[in-house]
Coordinates of C-alpha atoms in Angstrom, one line a residue:
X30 CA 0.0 0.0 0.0
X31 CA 1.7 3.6 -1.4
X32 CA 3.0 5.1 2.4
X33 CA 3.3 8.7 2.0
X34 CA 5.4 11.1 4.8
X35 CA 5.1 14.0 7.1
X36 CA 7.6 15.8 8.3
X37 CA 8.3 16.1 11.9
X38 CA 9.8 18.7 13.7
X39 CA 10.1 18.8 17.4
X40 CA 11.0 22.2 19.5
X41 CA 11.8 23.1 23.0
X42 CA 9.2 23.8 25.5
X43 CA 11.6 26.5 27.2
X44 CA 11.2 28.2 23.5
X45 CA 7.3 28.2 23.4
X46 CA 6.2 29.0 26.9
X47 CA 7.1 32.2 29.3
X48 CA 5.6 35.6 29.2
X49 CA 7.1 36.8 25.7
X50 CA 4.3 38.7 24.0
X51 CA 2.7 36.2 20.9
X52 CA 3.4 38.8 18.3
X53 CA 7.2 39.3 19.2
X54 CA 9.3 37.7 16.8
X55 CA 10.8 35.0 19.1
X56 CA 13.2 32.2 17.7
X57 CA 11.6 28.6 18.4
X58 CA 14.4 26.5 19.5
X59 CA 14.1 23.1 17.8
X60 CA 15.1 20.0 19.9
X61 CA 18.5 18.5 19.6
X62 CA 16.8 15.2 19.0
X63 CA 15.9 15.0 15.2
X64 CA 12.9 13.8 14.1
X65 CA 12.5 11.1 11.0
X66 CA 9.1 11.7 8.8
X67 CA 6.4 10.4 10.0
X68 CA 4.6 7.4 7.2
X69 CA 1.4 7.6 7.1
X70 CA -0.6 4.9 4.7
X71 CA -4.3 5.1 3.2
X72 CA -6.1 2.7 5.8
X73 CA -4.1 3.7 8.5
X74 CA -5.2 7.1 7.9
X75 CA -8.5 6.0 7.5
X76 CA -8.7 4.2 10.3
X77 CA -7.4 7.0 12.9
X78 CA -9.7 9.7 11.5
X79 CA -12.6 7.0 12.6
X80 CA -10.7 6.5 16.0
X81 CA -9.8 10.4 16.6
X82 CA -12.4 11.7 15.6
X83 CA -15.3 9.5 17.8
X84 CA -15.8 9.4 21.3
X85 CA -17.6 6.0 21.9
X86 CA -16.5 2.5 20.5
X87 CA -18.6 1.0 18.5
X88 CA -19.1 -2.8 17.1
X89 CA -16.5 -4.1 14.3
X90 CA -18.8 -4.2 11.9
X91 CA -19.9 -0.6 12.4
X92 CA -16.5 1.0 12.7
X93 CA -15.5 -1.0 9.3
X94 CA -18.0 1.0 7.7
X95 CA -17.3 4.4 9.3
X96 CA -13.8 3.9 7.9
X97 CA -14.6 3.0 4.7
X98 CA -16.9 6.5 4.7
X99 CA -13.4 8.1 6.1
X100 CA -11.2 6.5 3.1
X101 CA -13.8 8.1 0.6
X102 CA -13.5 11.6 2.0
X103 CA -10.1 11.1 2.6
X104 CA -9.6 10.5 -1.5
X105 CA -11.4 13.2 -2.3
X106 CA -9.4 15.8 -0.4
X107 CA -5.8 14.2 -0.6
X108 CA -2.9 14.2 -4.1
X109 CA -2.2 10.8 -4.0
X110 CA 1.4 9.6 -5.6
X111 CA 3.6 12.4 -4.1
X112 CA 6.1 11.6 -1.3
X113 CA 4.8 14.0 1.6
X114 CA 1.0 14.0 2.2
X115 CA -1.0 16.9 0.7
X116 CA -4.5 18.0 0.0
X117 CA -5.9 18.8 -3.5
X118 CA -5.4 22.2 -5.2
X119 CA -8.4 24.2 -4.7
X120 CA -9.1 22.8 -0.9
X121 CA -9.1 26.2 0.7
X122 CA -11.5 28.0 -2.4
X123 CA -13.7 24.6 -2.3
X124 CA -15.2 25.0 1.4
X125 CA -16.2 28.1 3.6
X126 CA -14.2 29.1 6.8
X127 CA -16.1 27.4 9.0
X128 CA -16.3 23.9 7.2
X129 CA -12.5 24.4 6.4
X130 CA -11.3 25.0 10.1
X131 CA -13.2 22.0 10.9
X132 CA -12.3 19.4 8.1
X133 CA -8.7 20.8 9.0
X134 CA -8.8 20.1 12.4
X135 CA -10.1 16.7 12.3
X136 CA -7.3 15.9 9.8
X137 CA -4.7 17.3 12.5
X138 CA -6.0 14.9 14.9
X139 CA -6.0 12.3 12.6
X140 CA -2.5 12.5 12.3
X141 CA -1.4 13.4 15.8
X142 CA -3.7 10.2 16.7
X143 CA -1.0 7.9 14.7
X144 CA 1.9 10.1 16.3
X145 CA 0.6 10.0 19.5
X146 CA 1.1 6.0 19.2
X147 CA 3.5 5.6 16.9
X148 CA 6.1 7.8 18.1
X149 CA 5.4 9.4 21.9
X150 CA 4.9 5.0 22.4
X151 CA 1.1 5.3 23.6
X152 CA -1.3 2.3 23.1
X153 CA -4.4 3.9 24.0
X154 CA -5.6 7.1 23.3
X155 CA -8.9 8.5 24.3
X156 CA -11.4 12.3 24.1
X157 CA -10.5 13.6 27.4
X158 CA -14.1 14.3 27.9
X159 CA -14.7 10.3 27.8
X160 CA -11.8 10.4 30.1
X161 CA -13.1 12.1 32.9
X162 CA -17.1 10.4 32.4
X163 CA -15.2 7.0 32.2
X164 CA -13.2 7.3 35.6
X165 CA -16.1 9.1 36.7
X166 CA -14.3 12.5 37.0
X167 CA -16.3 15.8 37.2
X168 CA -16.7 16.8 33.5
X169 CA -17.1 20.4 34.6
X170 CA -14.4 22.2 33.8
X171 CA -12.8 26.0 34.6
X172 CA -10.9 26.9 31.1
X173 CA -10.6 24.9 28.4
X174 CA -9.8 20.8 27.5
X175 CA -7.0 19.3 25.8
X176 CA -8.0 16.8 22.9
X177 CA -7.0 13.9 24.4
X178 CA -5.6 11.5 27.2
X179 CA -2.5 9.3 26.6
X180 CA -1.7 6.2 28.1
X181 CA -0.5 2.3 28.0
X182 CA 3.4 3.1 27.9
X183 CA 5.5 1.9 30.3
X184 CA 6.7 4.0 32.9
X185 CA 4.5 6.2 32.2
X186 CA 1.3 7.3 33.8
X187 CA -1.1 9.3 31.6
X188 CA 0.0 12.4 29.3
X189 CA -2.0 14.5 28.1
X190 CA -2.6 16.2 23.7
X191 CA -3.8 19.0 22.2
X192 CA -4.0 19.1 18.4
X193 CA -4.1 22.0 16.1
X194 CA -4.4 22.3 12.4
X195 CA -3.1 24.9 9.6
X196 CA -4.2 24.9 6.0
X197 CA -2.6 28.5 5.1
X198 CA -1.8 29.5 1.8
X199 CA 1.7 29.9 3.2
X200 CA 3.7 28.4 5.7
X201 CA 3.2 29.7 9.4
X202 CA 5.6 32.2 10.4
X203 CA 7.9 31.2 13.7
X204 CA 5.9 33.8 15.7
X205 CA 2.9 32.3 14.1
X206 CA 3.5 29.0 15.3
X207 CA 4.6 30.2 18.6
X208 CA 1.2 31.8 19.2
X209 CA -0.7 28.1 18.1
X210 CA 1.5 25.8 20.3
X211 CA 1.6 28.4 23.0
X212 CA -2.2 28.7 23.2
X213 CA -2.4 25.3 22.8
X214 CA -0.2 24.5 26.2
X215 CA -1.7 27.4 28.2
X216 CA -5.5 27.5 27.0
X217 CA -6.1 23.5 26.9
X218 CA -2.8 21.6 28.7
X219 CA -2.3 23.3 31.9
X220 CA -6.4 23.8 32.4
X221 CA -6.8 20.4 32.0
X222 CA -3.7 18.8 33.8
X223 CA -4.9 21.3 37.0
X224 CA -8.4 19.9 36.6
X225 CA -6.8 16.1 36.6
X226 CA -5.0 17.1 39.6
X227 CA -7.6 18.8 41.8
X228 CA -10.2 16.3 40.6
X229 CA -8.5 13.2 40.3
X230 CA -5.2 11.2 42.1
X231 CA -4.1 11.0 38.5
X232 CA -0.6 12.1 37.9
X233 CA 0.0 13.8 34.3
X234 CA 3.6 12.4 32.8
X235 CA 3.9 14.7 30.4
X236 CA 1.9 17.9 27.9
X237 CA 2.0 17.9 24.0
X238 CA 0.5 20.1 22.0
X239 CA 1.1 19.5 17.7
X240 CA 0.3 21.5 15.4
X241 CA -0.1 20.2 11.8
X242 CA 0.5 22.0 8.5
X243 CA -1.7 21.4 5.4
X244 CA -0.2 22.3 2.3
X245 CA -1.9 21.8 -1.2
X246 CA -0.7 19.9 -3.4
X247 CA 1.1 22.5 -6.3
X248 CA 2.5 24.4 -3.4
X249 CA 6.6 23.7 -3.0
X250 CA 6.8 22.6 0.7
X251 CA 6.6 20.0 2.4

């Protein structure tokens, strides 16, 4: 089955969090651990935008057919036969804002869904909202929620995700992307690890937040 890539780059927290203002043109510091692209294949694509993108489990046969309804949409919006994953010119004109942002988004998760597992080493991921109903946590929380919780890997207890999606005509800008993954630790990470820890004897290993970059396919990046 044709894999296609996506390329992953890690940064610092130190570089992303602190009091610097969100517009100031701050230099991300990228980790000195370097990443190898990500491979991402048709049904396992497929199959995490049914998994990331649902909050109950349902039956075998039912989830085989929500998948199959993912790999059509899926076809319709990606270029399939280039190395690096894109979407298909005329994405962004195709859809209004609102439709776009969403369709985005759920693509983002899709992706950080197979990350989450395939390289942070987490079997289980799961809507932090069915998180807390599950374990029979108080759902009502101050601030906002972090996508998901994280857990199965060893020595390890549970971490927690946030996912963000871009489909810009151009590529963020490093303040740009400073603002997302900022936000994205301060707005949904920390209000949710505090509400874990005041609700909860759970202990939170660790905070990610990804943001993933859409490009179309005639567009000369990666």
């Amino acid at each position: 089955m044709f894999t296609q890539k996506i390329k992953i780059q890690e940064y610092t927290s130190a570089s992303i969090l602190g009091s610097s203002t969100r517009q100031m043109p701050i230099r991300i510091i990228p980790s000195s651990i370097p990443q190898a692209d990500l491979d991402v294949n048709f049904l396992k694509f497929s199959t995490a935008m049914v998994k990331a993108n649902t909050t109950n489990i349902s039956n075998v046969s039912s989830q085989a057919y929500d998948i199959l309804l993912s790999a059509l949409s899926l076809f319709g919006l990606f270029k399939y036969g280039q190395s690096h994953i894109k979407l298909k010119d005329g994405f962004r004109k195709k859809y209004r804002d609102f439709s776009k942002s969403g369709r985005t988004g759920e693509l983002a998760q899709a992706i950080n869904y197979i990350f989450a597992q395939e390289r942070l080493g987490y079997k289980y991921i799961i809507d932090f909202d069915t998180f807390l109903s599950n374990n029979n946590i108080s759902t009502t929380v101050t601030g906002g929620t972090p996508d998901y919780v994280l857990f199965g890997k060893a020595r390890s207890n549970i971490s927690i995700l946030e996912s963000k999606g871009s489909s810009q005509t151009k590529e963020l800008t490093m303040p740009e992307l400073r603002a997302k993954l900022q936000g994205a630790m301060e707005n949904q990470c920390f209000s949710g690890v505090r509400h874990l820890k005041q609700n909860s004897s759970y202990n939170v290993t660790n905070s990610y937040a990804s943001v993933v970059e859409f490009a179309e396919s005639s567009e000369l990046r990666e």
